[in-house]
C-alpha positions as MATLAB code, in Angstrom:
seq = 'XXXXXXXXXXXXXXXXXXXXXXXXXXXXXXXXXXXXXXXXXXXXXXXXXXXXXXXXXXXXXXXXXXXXXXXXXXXXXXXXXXXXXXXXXXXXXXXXXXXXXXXXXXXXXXXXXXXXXXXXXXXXXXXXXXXXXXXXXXXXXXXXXXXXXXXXXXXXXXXXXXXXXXXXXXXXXXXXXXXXXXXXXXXXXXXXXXXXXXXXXXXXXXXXXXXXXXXXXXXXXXXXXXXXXXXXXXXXXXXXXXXXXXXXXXXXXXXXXXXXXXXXXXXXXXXXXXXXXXXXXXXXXXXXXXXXXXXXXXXXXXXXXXXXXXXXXXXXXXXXXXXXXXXXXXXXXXXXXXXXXXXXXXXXXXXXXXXXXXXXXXXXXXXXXXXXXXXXXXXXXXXXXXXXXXXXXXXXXXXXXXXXXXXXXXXXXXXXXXXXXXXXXXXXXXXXXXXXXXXXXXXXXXXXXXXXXXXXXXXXXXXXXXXXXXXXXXXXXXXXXXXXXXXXXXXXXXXXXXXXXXXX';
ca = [
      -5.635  -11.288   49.857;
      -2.447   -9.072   48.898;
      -2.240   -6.712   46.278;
       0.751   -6.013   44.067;
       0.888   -2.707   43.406;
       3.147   -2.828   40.480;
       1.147   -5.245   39.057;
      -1.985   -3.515   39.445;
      -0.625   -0.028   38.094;
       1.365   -1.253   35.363;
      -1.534   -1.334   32.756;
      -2.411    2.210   33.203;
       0.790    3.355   33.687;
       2.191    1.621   30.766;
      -1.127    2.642   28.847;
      -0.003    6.310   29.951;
       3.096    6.162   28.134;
       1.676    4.780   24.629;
      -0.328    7.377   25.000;
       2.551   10.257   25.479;
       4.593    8.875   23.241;
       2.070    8.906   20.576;
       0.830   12.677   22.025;
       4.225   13.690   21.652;
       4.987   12.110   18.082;
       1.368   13.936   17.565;
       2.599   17.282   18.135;
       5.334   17.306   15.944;
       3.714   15.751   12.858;
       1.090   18.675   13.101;
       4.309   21.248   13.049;
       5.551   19.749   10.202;
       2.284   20.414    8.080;
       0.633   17.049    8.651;
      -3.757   17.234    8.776;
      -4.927   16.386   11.975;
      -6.333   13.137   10.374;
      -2.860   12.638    8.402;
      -0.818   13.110   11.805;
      -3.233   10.929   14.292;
      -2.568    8.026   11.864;
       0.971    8.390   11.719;
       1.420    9.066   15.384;
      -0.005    5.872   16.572;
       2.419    4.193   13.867;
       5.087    5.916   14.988;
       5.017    5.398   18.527;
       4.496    1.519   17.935;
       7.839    1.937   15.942;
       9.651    3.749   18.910;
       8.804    0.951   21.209;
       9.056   -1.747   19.432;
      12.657   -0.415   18.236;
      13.704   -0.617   21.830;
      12.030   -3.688   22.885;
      14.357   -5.723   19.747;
      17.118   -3.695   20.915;
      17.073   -5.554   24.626;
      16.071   -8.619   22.602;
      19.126   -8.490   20.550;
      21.362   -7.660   23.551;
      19.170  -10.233   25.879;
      18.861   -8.061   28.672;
      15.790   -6.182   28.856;
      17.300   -4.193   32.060;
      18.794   -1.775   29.444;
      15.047   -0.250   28.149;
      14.849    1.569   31.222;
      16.780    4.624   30.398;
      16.307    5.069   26.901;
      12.505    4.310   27.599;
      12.692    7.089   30.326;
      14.437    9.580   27.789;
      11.812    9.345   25.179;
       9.149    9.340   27.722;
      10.336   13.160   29.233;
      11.023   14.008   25.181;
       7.843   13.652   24.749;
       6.606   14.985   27.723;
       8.264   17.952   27.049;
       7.028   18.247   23.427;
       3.633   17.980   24.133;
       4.018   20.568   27.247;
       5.705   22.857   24.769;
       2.973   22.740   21.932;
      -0.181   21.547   24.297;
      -2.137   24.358   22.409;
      -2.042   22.245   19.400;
      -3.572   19.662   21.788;
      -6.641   21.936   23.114;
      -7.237   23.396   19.186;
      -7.145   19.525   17.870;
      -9.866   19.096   20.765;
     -12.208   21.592   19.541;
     -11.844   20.645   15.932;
     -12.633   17.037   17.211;
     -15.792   18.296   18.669;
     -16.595   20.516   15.474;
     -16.387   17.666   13.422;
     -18.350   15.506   15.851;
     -20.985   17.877   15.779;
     -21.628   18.525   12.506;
     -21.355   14.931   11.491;
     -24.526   13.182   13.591;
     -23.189    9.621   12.813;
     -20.388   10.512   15.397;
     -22.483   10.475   18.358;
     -23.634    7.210   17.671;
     -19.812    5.413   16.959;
     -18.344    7.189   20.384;
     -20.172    4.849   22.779;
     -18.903    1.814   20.850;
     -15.131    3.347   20.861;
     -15.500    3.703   24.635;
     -16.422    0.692   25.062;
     -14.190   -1.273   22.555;
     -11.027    1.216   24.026;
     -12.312    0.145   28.005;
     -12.397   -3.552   26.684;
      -8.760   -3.444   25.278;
      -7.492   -2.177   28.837;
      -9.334   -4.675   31.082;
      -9.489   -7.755   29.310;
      -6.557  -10.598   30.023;
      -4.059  -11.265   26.806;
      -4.676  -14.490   25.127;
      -0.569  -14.735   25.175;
       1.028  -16.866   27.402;
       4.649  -15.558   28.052;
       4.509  -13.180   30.993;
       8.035  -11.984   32.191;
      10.707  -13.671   29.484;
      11.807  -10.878   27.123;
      12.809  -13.801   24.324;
      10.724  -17.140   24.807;
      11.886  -19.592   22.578;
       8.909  -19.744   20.446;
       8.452  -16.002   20.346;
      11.813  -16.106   18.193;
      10.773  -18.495   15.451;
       8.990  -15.379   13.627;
       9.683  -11.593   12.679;
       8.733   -9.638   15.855;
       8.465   -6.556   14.740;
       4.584   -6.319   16.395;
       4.726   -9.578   18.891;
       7.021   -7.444   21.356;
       4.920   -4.813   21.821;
       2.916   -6.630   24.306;
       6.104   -6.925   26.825;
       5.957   -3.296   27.669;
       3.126   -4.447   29.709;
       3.840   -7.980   30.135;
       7.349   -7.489   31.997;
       5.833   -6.503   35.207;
       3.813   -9.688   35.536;
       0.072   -8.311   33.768;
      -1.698   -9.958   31.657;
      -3.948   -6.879   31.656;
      -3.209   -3.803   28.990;
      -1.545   -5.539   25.539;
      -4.870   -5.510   23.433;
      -4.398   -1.873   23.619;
      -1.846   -1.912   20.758;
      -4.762   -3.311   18.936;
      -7.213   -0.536   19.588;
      -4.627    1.802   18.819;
      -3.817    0.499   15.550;
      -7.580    0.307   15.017;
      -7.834    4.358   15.357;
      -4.663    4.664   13.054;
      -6.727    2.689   10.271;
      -9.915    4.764   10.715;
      -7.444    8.517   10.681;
      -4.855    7.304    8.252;
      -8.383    6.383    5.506;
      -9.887    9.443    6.243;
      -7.178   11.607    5.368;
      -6.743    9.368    2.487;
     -10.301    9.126    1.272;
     -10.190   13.444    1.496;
      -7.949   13.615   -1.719;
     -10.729   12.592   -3.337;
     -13.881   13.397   -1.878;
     -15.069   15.843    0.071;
     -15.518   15.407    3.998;
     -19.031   14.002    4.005;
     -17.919   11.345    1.900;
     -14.382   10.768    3.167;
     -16.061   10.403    6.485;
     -19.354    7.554    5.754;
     -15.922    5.819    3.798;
     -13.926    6.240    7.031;
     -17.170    4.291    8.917;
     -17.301    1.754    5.848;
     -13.852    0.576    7.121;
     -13.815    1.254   10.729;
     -17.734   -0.927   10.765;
     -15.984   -4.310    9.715;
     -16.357   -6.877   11.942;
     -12.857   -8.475   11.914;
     -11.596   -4.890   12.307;
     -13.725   -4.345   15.263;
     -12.925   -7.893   17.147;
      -9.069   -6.920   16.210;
      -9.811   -3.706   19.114;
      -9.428   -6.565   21.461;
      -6.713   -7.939   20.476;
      -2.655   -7.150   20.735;
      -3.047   -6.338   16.795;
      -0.819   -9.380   15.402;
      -3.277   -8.617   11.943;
      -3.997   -4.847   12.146;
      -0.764   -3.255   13.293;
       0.834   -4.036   10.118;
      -2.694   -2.809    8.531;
      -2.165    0.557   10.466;
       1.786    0.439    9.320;
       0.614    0.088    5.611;
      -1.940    3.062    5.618;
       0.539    5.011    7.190;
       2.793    4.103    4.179;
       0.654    5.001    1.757;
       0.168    8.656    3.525;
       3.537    9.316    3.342;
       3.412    8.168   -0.139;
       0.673   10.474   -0.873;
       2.444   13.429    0.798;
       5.609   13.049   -1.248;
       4.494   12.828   -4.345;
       2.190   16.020   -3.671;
       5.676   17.457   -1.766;
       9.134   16.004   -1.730;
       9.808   16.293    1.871;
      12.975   14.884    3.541;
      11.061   14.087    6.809;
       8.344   12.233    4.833;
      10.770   10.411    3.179;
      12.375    9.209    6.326;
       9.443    8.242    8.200;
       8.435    6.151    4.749;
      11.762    4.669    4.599;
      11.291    3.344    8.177;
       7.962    2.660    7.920;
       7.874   -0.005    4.876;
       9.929   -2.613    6.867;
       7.664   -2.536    9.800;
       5.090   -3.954    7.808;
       7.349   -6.734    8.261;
       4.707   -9.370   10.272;
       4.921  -12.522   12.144;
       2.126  -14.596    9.405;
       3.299  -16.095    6.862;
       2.838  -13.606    4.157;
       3.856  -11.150    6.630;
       6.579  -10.436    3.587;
       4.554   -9.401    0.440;
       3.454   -5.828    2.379;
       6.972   -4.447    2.373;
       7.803   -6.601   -0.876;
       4.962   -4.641   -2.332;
       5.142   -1.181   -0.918;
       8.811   -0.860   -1.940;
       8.293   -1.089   -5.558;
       5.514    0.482   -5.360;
       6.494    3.904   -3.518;
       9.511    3.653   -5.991;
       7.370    3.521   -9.076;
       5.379    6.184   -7.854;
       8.122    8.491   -6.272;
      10.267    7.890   -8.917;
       7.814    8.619  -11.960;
       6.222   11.779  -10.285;
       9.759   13.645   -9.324;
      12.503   11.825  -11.163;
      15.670   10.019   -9.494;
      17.951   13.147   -8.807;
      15.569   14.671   -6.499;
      15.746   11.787   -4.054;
      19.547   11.139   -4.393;
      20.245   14.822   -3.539;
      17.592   14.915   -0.624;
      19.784   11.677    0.896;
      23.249   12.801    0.378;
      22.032   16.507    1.849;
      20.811   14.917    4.878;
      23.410   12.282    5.380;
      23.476   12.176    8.855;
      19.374   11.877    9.094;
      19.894    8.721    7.280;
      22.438    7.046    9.087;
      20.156    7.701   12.213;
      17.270    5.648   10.608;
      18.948    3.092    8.428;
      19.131    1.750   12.659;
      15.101    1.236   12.924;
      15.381    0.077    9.347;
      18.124   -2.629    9.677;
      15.978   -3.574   12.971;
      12.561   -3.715   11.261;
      13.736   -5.682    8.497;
      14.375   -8.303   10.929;
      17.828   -9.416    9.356;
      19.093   -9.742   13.042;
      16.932  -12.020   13.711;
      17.705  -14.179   10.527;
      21.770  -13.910   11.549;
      20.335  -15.184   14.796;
      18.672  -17.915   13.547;
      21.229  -18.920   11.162;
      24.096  -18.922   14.176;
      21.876  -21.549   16.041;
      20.284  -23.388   13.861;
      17.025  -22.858   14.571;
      14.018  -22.779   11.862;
      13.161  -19.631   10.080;
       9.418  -18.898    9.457;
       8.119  -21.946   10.567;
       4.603  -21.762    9.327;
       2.088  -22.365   12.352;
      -0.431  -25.538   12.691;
      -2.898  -25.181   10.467;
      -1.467  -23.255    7.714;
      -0.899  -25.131    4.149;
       0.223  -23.803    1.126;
      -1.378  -24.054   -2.168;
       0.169  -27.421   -3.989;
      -2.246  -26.202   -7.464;
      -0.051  -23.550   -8.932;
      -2.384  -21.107  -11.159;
      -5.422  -23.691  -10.973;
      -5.361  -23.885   -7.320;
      -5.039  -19.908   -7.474;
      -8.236  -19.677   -9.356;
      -9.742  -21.678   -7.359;
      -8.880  -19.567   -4.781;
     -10.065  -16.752   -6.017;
     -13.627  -17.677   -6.791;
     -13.886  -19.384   -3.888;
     -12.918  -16.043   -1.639;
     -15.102  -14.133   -3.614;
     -17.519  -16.085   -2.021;
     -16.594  -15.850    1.114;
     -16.336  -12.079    1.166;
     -20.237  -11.572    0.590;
     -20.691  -11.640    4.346;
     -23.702  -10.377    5.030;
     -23.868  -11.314    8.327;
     -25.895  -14.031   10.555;
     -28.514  -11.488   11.164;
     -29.369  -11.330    7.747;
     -29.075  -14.874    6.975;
     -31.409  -16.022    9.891;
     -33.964  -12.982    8.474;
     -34.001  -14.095    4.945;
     -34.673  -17.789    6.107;
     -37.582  -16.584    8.182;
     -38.899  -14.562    5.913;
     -38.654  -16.347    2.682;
     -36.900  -20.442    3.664;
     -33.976  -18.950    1.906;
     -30.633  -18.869    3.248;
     -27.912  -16.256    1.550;
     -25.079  -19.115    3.131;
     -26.966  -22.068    1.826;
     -27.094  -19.949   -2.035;
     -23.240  -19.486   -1.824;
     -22.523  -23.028   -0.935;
     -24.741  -23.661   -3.922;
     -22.730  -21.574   -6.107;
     -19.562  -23.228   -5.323;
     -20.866  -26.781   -6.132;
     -22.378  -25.646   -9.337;
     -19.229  -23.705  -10.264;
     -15.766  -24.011   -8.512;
     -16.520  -27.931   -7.546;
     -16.938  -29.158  -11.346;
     -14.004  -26.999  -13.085;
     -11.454  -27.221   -9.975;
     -12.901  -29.867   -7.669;
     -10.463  -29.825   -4.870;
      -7.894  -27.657   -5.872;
      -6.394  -25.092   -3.779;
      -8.143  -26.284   -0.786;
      -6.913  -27.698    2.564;
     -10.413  -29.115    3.450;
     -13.442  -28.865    1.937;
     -15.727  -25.410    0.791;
     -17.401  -24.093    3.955;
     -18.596  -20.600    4.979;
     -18.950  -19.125    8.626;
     -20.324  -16.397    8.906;
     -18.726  -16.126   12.663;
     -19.293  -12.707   14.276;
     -15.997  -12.057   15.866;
     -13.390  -14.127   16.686;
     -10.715  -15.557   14.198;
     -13.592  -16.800   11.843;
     -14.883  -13.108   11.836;
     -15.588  -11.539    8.236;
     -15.192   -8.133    6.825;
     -19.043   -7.446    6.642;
     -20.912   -6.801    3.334;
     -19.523   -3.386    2.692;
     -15.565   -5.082    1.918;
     -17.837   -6.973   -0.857;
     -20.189   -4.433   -1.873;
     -17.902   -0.917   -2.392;
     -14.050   -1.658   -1.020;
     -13.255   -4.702   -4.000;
     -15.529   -2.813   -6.235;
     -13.852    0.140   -5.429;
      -9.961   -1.376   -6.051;
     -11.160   -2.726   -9.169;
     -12.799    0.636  -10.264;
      -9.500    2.913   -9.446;
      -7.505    0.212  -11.552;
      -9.834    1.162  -14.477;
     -10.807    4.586  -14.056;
      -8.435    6.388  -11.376;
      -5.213    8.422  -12.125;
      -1.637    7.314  -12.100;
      -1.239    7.306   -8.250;
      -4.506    5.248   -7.105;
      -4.473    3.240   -9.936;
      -1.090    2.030   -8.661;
      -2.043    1.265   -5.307;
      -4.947   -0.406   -6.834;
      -2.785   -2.495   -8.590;
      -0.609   -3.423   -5.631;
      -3.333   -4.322   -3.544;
      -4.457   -7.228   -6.316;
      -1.220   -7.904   -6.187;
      -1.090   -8.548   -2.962;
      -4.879  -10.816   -3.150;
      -2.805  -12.710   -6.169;
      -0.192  -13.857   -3.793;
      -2.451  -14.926   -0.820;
      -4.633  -16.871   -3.792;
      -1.336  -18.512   -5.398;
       0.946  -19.292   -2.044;
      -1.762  -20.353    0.472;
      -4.195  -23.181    0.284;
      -7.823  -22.569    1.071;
      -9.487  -22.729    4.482;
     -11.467  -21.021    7.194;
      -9.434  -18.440    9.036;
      -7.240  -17.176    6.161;
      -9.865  -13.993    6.622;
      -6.328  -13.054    8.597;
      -4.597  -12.622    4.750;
      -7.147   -9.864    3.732;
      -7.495   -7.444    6.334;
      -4.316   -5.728    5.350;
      -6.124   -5.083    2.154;
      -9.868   -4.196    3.021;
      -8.049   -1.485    5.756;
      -5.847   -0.539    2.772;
      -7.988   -0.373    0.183;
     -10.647    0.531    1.888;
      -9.481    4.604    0.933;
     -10.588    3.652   -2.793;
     -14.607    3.354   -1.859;
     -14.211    7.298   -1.704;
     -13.257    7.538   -5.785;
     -15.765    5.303   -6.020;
     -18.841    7.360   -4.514;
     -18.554   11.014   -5.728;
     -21.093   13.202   -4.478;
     -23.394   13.065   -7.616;
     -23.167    9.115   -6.537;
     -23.987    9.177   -3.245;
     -26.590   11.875   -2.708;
     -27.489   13.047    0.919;
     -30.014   10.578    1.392;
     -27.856    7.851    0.534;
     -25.141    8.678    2.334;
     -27.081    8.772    5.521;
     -28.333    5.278    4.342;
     -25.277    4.143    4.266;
     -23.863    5.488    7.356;
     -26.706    4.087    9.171;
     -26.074    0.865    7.941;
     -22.521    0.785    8.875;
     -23.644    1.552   12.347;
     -25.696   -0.856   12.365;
     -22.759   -3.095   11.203;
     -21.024   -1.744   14.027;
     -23.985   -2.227   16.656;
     -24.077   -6.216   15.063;
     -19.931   -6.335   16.148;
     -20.041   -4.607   18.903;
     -22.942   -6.672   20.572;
     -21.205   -9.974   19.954;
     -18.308   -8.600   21.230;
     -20.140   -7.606   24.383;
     -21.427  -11.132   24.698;
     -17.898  -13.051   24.462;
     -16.755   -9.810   27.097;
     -19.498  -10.520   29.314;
     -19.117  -14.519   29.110;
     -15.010  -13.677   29.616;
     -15.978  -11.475   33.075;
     -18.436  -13.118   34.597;
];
């Protein structure tokens, strides 16, 4: 049997390079001021954006022969960065292993990051183009995340994509934690960082190329540079926001409301906390800055790829098989509504089998029963594609969000609406925003769990305003963590067993 050696060191070779790149984009986000938790999240965001940037580049020109040497320049710029400032890289070590130690919980979650990280870099792709740049089909949707896979796919893999999705998984968890910090102390910010990084869906998306939880990891990102400027107009912030916001821009069919909400709502926030003037002036002082990333932003908003579409006549947004929108208006949205509310209490099949054993009850078999005796006789049908079911699936594209998106991250939104100050309370109000338009434009069914995980790894921040320390005392915050790993054992597990099925 022969061996291709390009073939067989392209995955850790091209694995190398996300990882410089991001290393590189690392470094200079901590010289600009940026918490090591604020600059991990936007690094990984970052060097996503970088690639992908080039990869529609070569799409637009249709010759993917022309990535080579701007690839190769921002590889050795980032080489050199991080050889220049690889002291920031040795203290950001120890301060990883500080934290590590004096949070227990940590030595528990490594193992299962190993493993999920080993997972994303052995396991096959579930795509099927291999060496074509621009497949026909590929083109029928924004690609602002479904080309990242071709910096591994071009040399014949199939090994090394799902690594985007790891990496956007580890965004999620940095990007909450430095969120969750403005409003708790570390303790807390960090059982709310496992809250989020424990949900199942999240953890199955590790394996995955990240077509759900790229844009998640673009969002938070959003949102920290959101934070940052309104604590300190910054013109660097500014950019990387004004960049960031259209690659939210996804490939599902709402993949528009996250940029159609995160423009307004940096605006109102931007705009209310430091006036108008201050903006203007920081654009027309730093012209040239601008005109440099109004490039990635005219990319990322995909309009190239609507002129293309609209040269050949070919369909735009084509919504995939199985996807139906909601033909009910308001009453269908309603409908919606209660009936994801149900959905969301997933307590997992664990639970469910224990509470049947234990007492010939099952939490599924209650929820069904809610729905008949509530949604069924006011709505009936309305809103739905196919009749009321719930799956509790452990991973895979029925996956859930666990108990904890039900229990503290909704409650939590909700509560920062009500109680929080001008600047959560409008991101609180964007994400139900955003839950208003999956409810009103989609019909329901099982699998449109893919709608919400933008908003539990979004809102998930909002659990921390919700537990202050006189809330969560010591001994329930070690409750709580435990549970989560738990949660994360429960994922992790099935994961194992679908790995382990996939292997051998």
């Amino acid at each position: 049997m022969t061996v291709d050696v390009r073939m067989a060191l392209a995955a850790p070779a091209m694995a190398g390079e996300a990882g410089l790149l991001t290393a590189g984009a690392y470094v200079v986000f901590r010289g600009w001021g940026y918490t090591l938790a604020e600059a991990a999240g936007c690094s990984i965001v970052s060097a996503f954006m970088a690639l992908s940037f080039l990869l529609q580049c070569a799409a637009m020109l249709g010759e993917p022969g022309v990535l080579w040497m701007p690839e190769a320049l921002l590889i050795l710029l980032a080489a050199g960065g991080v050889w220049r400032k690889r002291r920031v890289l040795i203290q950001t070590a120890r301060s990883v292993f500080g934290f590590a130690r004096s949070h227990r919980a940590c030595l528990a979650l490594a193992p299962a990051l190993l493993f999920l990280g080993t997972m994303s870099l052995i396991l096959p792709t579930e795509l099927d183009h291999r060496f074509d740049l621009l497949p026909p089909d590929l083109l029928l949707r924004p690609v602002n995340h479904t080309l990242l896979p071709h910096l591994f796919l071009r040399f014949g893999s199939d090994i090394g994509p799902d690594l985007f999705g790891f990496m956007a998984y580890l965004s999620v968890g940095f990007s909450t934690y430095a969120l969750a910090r403005r409003y708790a102390w570390p303790p807390i910010a960090f059982t709310v960082t496992l809250v989020v990084m424990t949900m199942p869906r999240l953890v199955w998306q590790t394996t995955t190329f990240g077509p759900e939880i790229i844009p998640a990891a673009a969002a938070l990102c959003c949102l920290v540079c959101i934070y940052r400027l309104v604590e300190v107009p910054d013109v660097r912030d500014l950019a990387l926001l004004t960049m960031a916001i259209p690659f939210t821009f996804s490939a599902n069919p709402l993949g528009g409301a996250a940029p159609a909400i995160l423009l307004p709502l940096a605006a109102v926030l931007l705009f209310r906390r430091h006036g108008a003037l201050i903006w203007r002036s920081m654009v027309v002082n730093h012209r040239l800055a601008f005109l440099l990333v109004s490039a990635p932003v005219v990319v990322f908003s995909q309009i190239w790829l609507f002129i293309r579409h609209a040269v050949q006549g070919a369909p735009w947004m084509a919504p995939p098989a199985g996807i139906a929108p909601n033909p009910d208006g308001i009453q269908g949205a309603t409908a919606n509504a209660l009936r994801y509310l149900l959905e969301s209490a997933h307590f997992t099949r664990p639970v469910d089998w224990l509470c049947n054993w234990a007492f010939d009850f099952r939490l599924t078999g209650f929820l069904h029963w809610l729905n008949d005796l509530l949604i069924r006789p006011l709505f009936g049908g309305d809103g739905a594609a196919v009749p009321f079911r719930i799956v509790w699936a452990p991973t895979g594209p029925l996956s859930g969000f666990g108990p904890f998106a039900f229990l503290l991250v909704l409650p939590g939104v909700v509560y920062a609406l009500v109680r929080g100050d001008r600047h959560i309370k409008t991101i609180a109000l964007g994400l139900l925003g955003y839950l208003y338009i999956v409810t009103l434009t989609t019909a329901w069914m099982n699998g449109n769990e893919q709608y919400f995980t933008l908003f539990c790894a979004c809102g998930g921040f909002c659990t921390a305003f919700l537990l202050p320390p006189w809330r969560l005392t010591r001994r329930w915050k070690q409750g709580l963590q435990l549970l989560c790993l738990l949660l994360m054992g429960y994922a992790v597990a099935a994961e194992f067993t679908v790995v382990f099925g996939v292997l051998f």
